[in-house]
Amino acid sequence: MDTNIRTPMEIFNLPHHLVVPLFQRPYVWDETEQWSPLWADVRRMAELRLSDPFRSAAHFLGAVVLQVQETSVGSVPARNVIDGQQRLTTLQLLMDAAAAVFEEAGQDHLASQMETLTHNSASFVQDEADRLKIRHTNRDRAAFEEVMRADPPIDHERLTHATSRLASAHRYFTDEVQVWLGPGPVEAAEFGQRAQALAHVLQQGLQIVVIDLQVNENSQEIFETLNARGTPLTAADLIKNFVFQKLESDGADTAKVYAEDWPFESKFWETELAVGRVTYTRGALFLNQWLVARAAEEIPTKSTFTRFKHFVEHESKQKMIDLLRAIKAQAEQYEAWTTAAADPDRNLTVTEMNVCRMQANGIELLKPVLLWLYEPGRSLPQPVIDRVIGLVESWVVRRSLLRLTTSNLGAVVANLIRTARGAGHEDLAPTVEHFLQGQKVASSYWPGDAEIRTYLSTAPVYRRFPRARLRMVLEAVEDHLRNEYHAHQVDRRGYPIEHLLPQKWESHWSVDGEVALAERAAHVHRLGNLTLLTANLNSAVSNGRWLGRSGKYAKLAQHDVLKLNQRLREASEDGWDEARIDKRTVDLIEILLRIWPVPTGHTGEITDSRTSVQTWVEVNDLVTAGLLAPGTVLKARPGNWADTLAAVTPSGALDVGGTVFTSPSAAGKHVKGSVTNGWTFWRLEDGRNLADVRAAFRGEKPGSDAKAGEFAWWDVETNVEEATELWASLSTAAREVFSALMEASPDPVGIPKLAERAGFASDGKIVAGLLTWPSRFAARTGHHLPSRWIQGPPVQYWMDEATAETFTEAVRRFEEYQVAQTATDLPDDWEDLHALATDEERAVLIRLAAMGLPRPEIGGEGADGVPIPIGWPARKVAAEFEISAETSAELGAGGWRVVPVGEELRAALA
């Protein structure tokens, strides 16, 4: 075994074949995780060469394992790719894409250089099919050979395998190379210089560790050692090794520096934190955030080490020891902020409070901004720092109050730092303010006051916000009220959130009329009905009356240490009702707008195609927006209930025959008798359903316009109703499969475990078959199948966290419905059957009870112990439910009758 560091030219220059064995997994790299970071690294190296042509910089790409393959005399040498085929394949695609762009631009000499690295010369191979230096033998072969052998200019859309990842990667790199080379004339000197720099990087500016094995060496053992043994090094580990190698080469006393200046050897920094589907140590996250602050660009966490190495070698003007001490100083600040934010009794500074509030929101987005503001040597006045933090916190919190995404804001934060880092002390805050006001697309805009007021005035925030975020909002209001008296901040001890109008209000807070009942239910979870208490009330008081010696109003006096409750008591001496909830909601919203203000005149204008980015929409929103007029008559979708009508009330409820429902799904369930998606169940006279009107409110296309390739993923904010309906339609086996994926999310689950959960042998075809119906149902609602597939070997399935969260809520709602439905529809003497029955059996029991049939037995046995899901042993009658033809014959031989559920069964039991 030989191990060497080689450039692409050294790996690919000579005639040979690198063969990807049949057992290797197919090509799986994608744009987000691999293509884009790789191109960013290559582009950065090319730009560095343009700025300093004589600098010998190189970028490390990782390792590959190759094993010599025995070949016949006269054939070109061949080696099997044991490990690293994804990396080598991607590099070949990038080289070929660059060659195609060079050739189109008339840079024939550069195109020829690239072709030398990707194609064997015709002088060395007899068959045209053998010209490619990378040879795939698995299912990727046709797609790879097609795109690599296509003549420029390549029309990727017309390729036979246009939808393959390989063609997509080639198209991605072609587009990126074209953009980077620029739109200027190809004969211009600058174009040629950029093309030459890129070609040089692709040939000699990249480094790969190549492990060469001989024919008789155990490649599998080496592969397992590289991929499956030991603990992976974190970014902090890799950076530490790099830093101390640099220090050693500089002649520093590394032992002394390690003891005094390396800050990351403590439990605090080794704590693991989740970022999406991956966990990282706090030290690795800090180094990524520090690097974002210094480089002013978004850096994927997995690219932290390579970007840090490039920053040190080519961008930083400091010696390694000085840079390390600057990192240590900021690491100590970072740890101090985090520790202070976790102290429930501490009076926090603006910076510490920002850390605390962002933790409550579950995001790390603003840490690079803090590190940038406190960068050693900047010496910004504290009022300037506080002002900038207030601006960016307002931007993030306002978006979170509207429940808008923060997932795409990393690039915006990096751009903000890049835009404002040249501003002086006096201009810094105005520059940041102007930048945030300039965000006018739905994915990053700064919401204005009017939108916050409109949304929060009716939003059931207790249901919409995570508890930590909602508590943070109420604590912020309390601190604002205390600040008027210069009092100490409220203790952040996770105080309970109390509903003033109780969640179980029916016993002591009843009202007359369906409309009044609907209005009361709609107000329970609104902001104005919530407060903080320093201790929980007992359930009798919490759900009891408002007035009286033992009423809730009197008990609140015990918690009047909170300004929230003092003001509340002043406004509720003679009672608590919907009008007071609305008034308090308005008051609290105005306080929130003062805590997190926007500049005078800022409206939160959006100039992209979306007119609204609100995700959770209610019928009341459609009425308020003028898209649905009060009194509009809706008709149920086709079916046995098609003649049922519903009228839209002024408050956005649906009146069905005098019964008022606060949501379209509740009204649909009432009519249909089972879980349904009310947004697609109810239709207007013009043929549109409520989902189409909701889409218009959001500025989206109606669902009917969706094309086959435009399916959406599942979102807990908008798709719970569809998910609940899908769950209700699943078989028990399919539910077990999805349950296993939900429990494991986001980790993959293999076929054997899924089959075991479903009650079958380990057979991939059976698992795939179970997903056929859910796939069709999901497509009908415009969604992807909730599960995702990873091609093997071994084949695995997985479910992303957003989908798992959506279906967890869907299952909860479905089970609540089942319990309520069973309790409503089963006779008292059938109550014990509920616990014994499966979901499918409960549905049959409800139908049997509605038919007035006698009480059956669940899970009994017939002749010779043949199982009977639902039957009447005394009469030797079994319901035709989950009984196979073979089982039916066995029961028949023992004198039993298996009868379909319906009138025939009624007659058999008469």
PDB file of N, CA, C and O in Angstrom, residues 39-53 57 59 180-181 193-202 205-206 310:
ATOM      1  N   TRP A  39     -17.559  23.805  -5.851  1.00  0.00           N
ATOM      2  CA  TRP A  39     -17.355  24.888  -6.806  1.00  0.00           C
ATOM      3  C   TRP A  39     -16.878  26.157  -6.093  1.00  0.00           C
ATOM      4  O   TRP A  39     -16.018  26.873  -6.607  1.00  0.00           O
ATOM      5  N   ALA A  40     -17.414  26.431  -4.904  1.00  0.00           N
ATOM      6  CA  ALA A  40     -16.979  27.606  -4.150  1.00  0.00           C
ATOM      7  C   ALA A  40     -15.482  27.527  -3.843  1.00  0.00           C
ATOM      8  O   ALA A  40     -14.755  28.524  -3.937  1.00  0.00           O
ATOM      9  N   ASP A  41     -15.011  26.328  -3.490  1.00  0.00           N
ATOM     10  CA  ASP A  41     -13.586  26.159  -3.198  1.00  0.00           C
ATOM     11  C   ASP A  41     -12.742  26.333  -4.458  1.00  0.00           C
ATOM     12  O   ASP A  41     -11.684  26.981  -4.431  1.00  0.00           O
ATOM     13  N   VAL A  42     -13.179  25.742  -5.556  1.00  0.00           N
ATOM     14  CA  VAL A  42     -12.436  25.861  -6.814  1.00  0.00           C
ATOM     15  C   VAL A  42     -12.412  27.317  -7.278  1.00  0.00           C
ATOM     16  O   VAL A  42     -11.369  27.842  -7.693  1.00  0.00           O
ATOM     17  N   ARG A  43     -13.558  27.970  -7.222  1.00  0.00           N
ATOM     18  CA  ARG A  43     -13.648  29.367  -7.642  1.00  0.00           C
ATOM     19  C   ARG A  43     -12.732  30.251  -6.797  1.00  0.00           C
ATOM     20  O   ARG A  43     -12.046  31.138  -7.313  1.00  0.00           O
ATOM     21  N   ARG A  44     -12.724  30.006  -5.488  1.00  0.00           N
ATOM     22  CA  ARG A  44     -11.894  30.812  -4.596  1.00  0.00           C
ATOM     23  C   ARG A  44     -10.406  30.626  -4.934  1.00  0.00           C
ATOM     24  O   ARG A  44      -9.628  31.588  -4.931  1.00  0.00           O
ATOM     25  N   MET A  45     -10.008  29.393  -5.249  1.00  0.00           N
ATOM     26  CA  MET A  45      -8.615  29.144  -5.606  1.00  0.00           C
ATOM     27  C   MET A  45      -8.258  29.844  -6.923  1.00  0.00           C
ATOM     28  O   MET A  45      -7.153  30.385  -7.078  1.00  0.00           O
ATOM     29  N   ALA A  46      -9.210  29.831  -7.882  1.00  0.00           N
ATOM     30  CA  ALA A  46      -8.954  30.492  -9.158  1.00  0.00           C
ATOM     31  C   ALA A  46      -8.830  32.002  -8.969  1.00  0.00           C
ATOM     32  O   ALA A  46      -7.966  32.652  -9.589  1.00  0.00           O
ATOM     33  N   GLU A  47      -9.668  32.577  -8.139  1.00  0.00           N
ATOM     34  CA  GLU A  47      -9.599  34.023  -7.893  1.00  0.00           C
ATOM     35  C   GLU A  47      -8.315  34.390  -7.164  1.00  0.00           C
ATOM     36  O   GLU A  47      -7.739  35.464  -7.395  1.00  0.00           O
ATOM     37  N   LEU A  48      -7.870  33.509  -6.301  1.00  0.00           N
ATOM     38  CA  LEU A  48      -6.600  33.748  -5.607  1.00  0.00           C
ATOM     39  C   LEU A  48      -5.448  33.741  -6.608  1.00  0.00           C
ATOM     40  O   LEU A  48      -4.524  34.569  -6.536  1.00  0.00           O
ATOM     41  N   ARG A  49      -5.503  32.826  -7.570  1.00  0.00           N
ATOM     42  CA  ARG A  49      -4.448  32.763  -8.586  1.00  0.00           C
ATOM     43  C   ARG A  49      -4.454  34.020  -9.451  1.00  0.00           C
ATOM     44  O   ARG A  49      -3.398  34.521  -9.842  1.00  0.00           O
ATOM     45  N   LEU A  50      -5.650  34.547  -9.735  1.00  0.00           N
ATOM     46  CA  LEU A  50      -5.733  35.774 -10.526  1.00  0.00           C
ATOM     47  C   LEU A  50      -5.100  36.943  -9.783  1.00  0.00           C
ATOM     48  O   LEU A  50      -4.421  37.789 -10.381  1.00  0.00           O
ATOM     49  N   SER A  51      -5.309  36.999  -8.482  1.00  0.00           N
ATOM     50  CA  SER A  51      -4.779  38.113  -7.695  1.00  0.00           C
ATOM     51  C   SER A  51      -3.293  37.969  -7.423  1.00  0.00           C
ATOM     52  O   SER A  51      -2.586  38.958  -7.245  1.00  0.00           O
ATOM     53  N   ASP A  52      -2.804  36.722  -7.377  1.00  0.00           N
ATOM     54  CA  ASP A  52      -1.388  36.485  -7.102  1.00  0.00           C
ATOM     55  C   ASP A  52      -0.945  35.248  -7.885  1.00  0.00           C
ATOM     56  O   ASP A  52      -0.920  34.134  -7.358  1.00  0.00           O
ATOM     57  N   PRO A  53      -0.579  35.407  -9.159  1.00  0.00           N
ATOM     58  CA  PRO A  53      -0.280  34.256 -10.021  1.00  0.00           C
ATOM     59  C   PRO A  53       0.888  33.395  -9.539  1.00  0.00           C
ATOM     60  O   PRO A  53       0.998  32.232  -9.932  1.00  0.00           O
ATOM     61  N   ALA A  57      -0.774  28.033  -3.953  1.00  0.00           N
ATOM     62  CA  ALA A  57      -1.821  27.576  -3.044  1.00  0.00           C
ATOM     63  C   ALA A  57      -2.485  26.320  -3.606  1.00  0.00           C
ATOM     64  O   ALA A  57      -2.538  26.107  -4.811  1.00  0.00           O
ATOM     65  N   HIS A  59      -5.863  23.347  -2.668  1.00  0.00           N
ATOM     66  CA  HIS A  59      -7.022  23.024  -1.840  1.00  0.00           C
ATOM     67  C   HIS A  59      -7.136  21.514  -1.699  1.00  0.00           C
ATOM     68  O   HIS A  59      -7.074  20.769  -2.686  1.00  0.00           O
ATOM     69  N   TRP A 180     -19.005  32.450 -14.027  1.00  0.00           N
ATOM     70  CA  TRP A 180     -17.752  32.941 -13.437  1.00  0.00           C
ATOM     71  C   TRP A 180     -16.825  33.526 -14.492  1.00  0.00           C
ATOM     72  O   TRP A 180     -16.157  34.528 -14.255  1.00  0.00           O
ATOM     73  N   LEU A 181     -16.774  32.918 -15.658  1.00  0.00           N
ATOM     74  CA  LEU A 181     -15.914  33.447 -16.716  1.00  0.00           C
ATOM     75  C   LEU A 181     -16.399  34.793 -17.208  1.00  0.00           C
ATOM     76  O   LEU A 181     -15.613  35.596 -17.704  1.00  0.00           O
ATOM     77  N   GLN A 193      -7.589  35.118 -19.214  1.00  0.00           N
ATOM     78  CA  GLN A 193      -6.884  34.986 -17.942  1.00  0.00           C
ATOM     79  C   GLN A 193      -7.703  34.173 -16.936  1.00  0.00           C
ATOM     80  O   GLN A 193      -7.171  33.324 -16.217  1.00  0.00           O
ATOM     81  N   ARG A 194      -9.003  34.446 -16.894  1.00  0.00           N
ATOM     82  CA  ARG A 194      -9.864  33.717 -15.948  1.00  0.00           C
ATOM     83  C   ARG A 194      -9.947  32.240 -16.344  1.00  0.00           C
ATOM     84  O   ARG A 194      -9.916  31.341 -15.493  1.00  0.00           O
ATOM     85  N   ALA A 195     -10.071  31.989 -17.642  1.00  0.00           N
ATOM     86  CA  ALA A 195     -10.135  30.604 -18.107  1.00  0.00           C
ATOM     87  C   ALA A 195      -8.837  29.871 -17.785  1.00  0.00           C
ATOM     88  O   ALA A 195      -8.851  28.707 -17.348  1.00  0.00           O
ATOM     89  N   GLN A 196      -7.702  30.538 -17.984  1.00  0.00           N
ATOM     90  CA  GLN A 196      -6.406  29.931 -17.693  1.00  0.00           C
ATOM     91  C   GLN A 196      -6.268  29.638 -16.198  1.00  0.00           C
ATOM     92  O   GLN A 196      -5.768  28.574 -15.797  1.00  0.00           O
ATOM     93  N   ALA A 197      -6.728  30.566 -15.347  1.00  0.00           N
ATOM     94  CA  ALA A 197      -6.658  30.361 -13.894  1.00  0.00           C
ATOM     95  C   ALA A 197      -7.504  29.168 -13.477  1.00  0.00           C
ATOM     96  O   ALA A 197      -7.078  28.345 -12.649  1.00  0.00           O
ATOM     97  N   LEU A 198      -8.697  29.043 -14.037  1.00  0.00           N
ATOM     98  CA  LEU A 198      -9.568  27.922 -13.691  1.00  0.00           C
ATOM     99  C   LEU A 198      -8.941  26.607 -14.146  1.00  0.00           C
ATOM    100  O   LEU A 198      -8.946  25.616 -13.394  1.00  0.00           O
ATOM    101  N   ALA A 199      -8.431  26.576 -15.361  1.00  0.00           N
ATOM    102  CA  ALA A 199      -7.810  25.354 -15.860  1.00  0.00           C
ATOM    103  C   ALA A 199      -6.628  24.945 -14.984  1.00  0.00           C
ATOM    104  O   ALA A 199      -6.422  23.750 -14.695  1.00  0.00           O
ATOM    105  N   HIS A 200      -5.842  25.922 -14.543  1.00  0.00           N
ATOM    106  CA  HIS A 200      -4.690  25.609 -13.689  1.00  0.00           C
ATOM    107  C   HIS A 200      -5.146  24.984 -12.368  1.00  0.00           C
ATOM    108  O   HIS A 200      -4.547  23.993 -11.905  1.00  0.00           O
ATOM    109  N   VAL A 201      -6.182  25.551 -11.754  1.00  0.00           N
ATOM    110  CA  VAL A 201      -6.676  25.009 -10.483  1.00  0.00           C
ATOM    111  C   VAL A 201      -7.168  23.581 -10.669  1.00  0.00           C
ATOM    112  O   VAL A 201      -6.875  22.693  -9.858  1.00  0.00           O
ATOM    113  N   LEU A 202      -7.906  23.318 -11.747  1.00  0.00           N
ATOM    114  CA  LEU A 202      -8.460  21.980 -11.967  1.00  0.00           C
ATOM    115  C   LEU A 202      -7.362  20.960 -12.258  1.00  0.00           C
ATOM    116  O   LEU A 202      -7.558  19.762 -12.026  1.00  0.00           O
ATOM    117  N   GLY A 205      -4.195  22.784  -8.805  1.00  0.00           N
ATOM    118  CA  GLY A 205      -4.508  23.520  -7.588  1.00  0.00           C
ATOM    119  C   GLY A 205      -5.315  22.736  -6.571  1.00  0.00           C
ATOM    120  O   GLY A 205      -5.713  23.276  -5.546  1.00  0.00           O
ATOM    121  N   LEU A 206      -5.558  21.470  -6.836  1.00  0.00           N
ATOM    122  CA  LEU A 206      -6.311  20.625  -5.916  1.00  0.00           C
ATOM    123  C   LEU A 206      -5.432  19.462  -5.481  1.00  0.00           C
ATOM    124  O   LEU A 206      -4.568  19.004  -6.248  1.00  0.00           O
ATOM    125  N   HIS A 310      -8.068  28.099   4.172  1.00  0.00           N
ATOM    126  CA  HIS A 310      -7.872  29.077   3.099  1.00  0.00           C
ATOM    127  C   HIS A 310      -7.789  30.488   3.661  1.00  0.00           C
ATOM    128  O   HIS A 310      -6.961  31.304   3.219  1.00  0.00           O
TER     129      HIS A 310
END
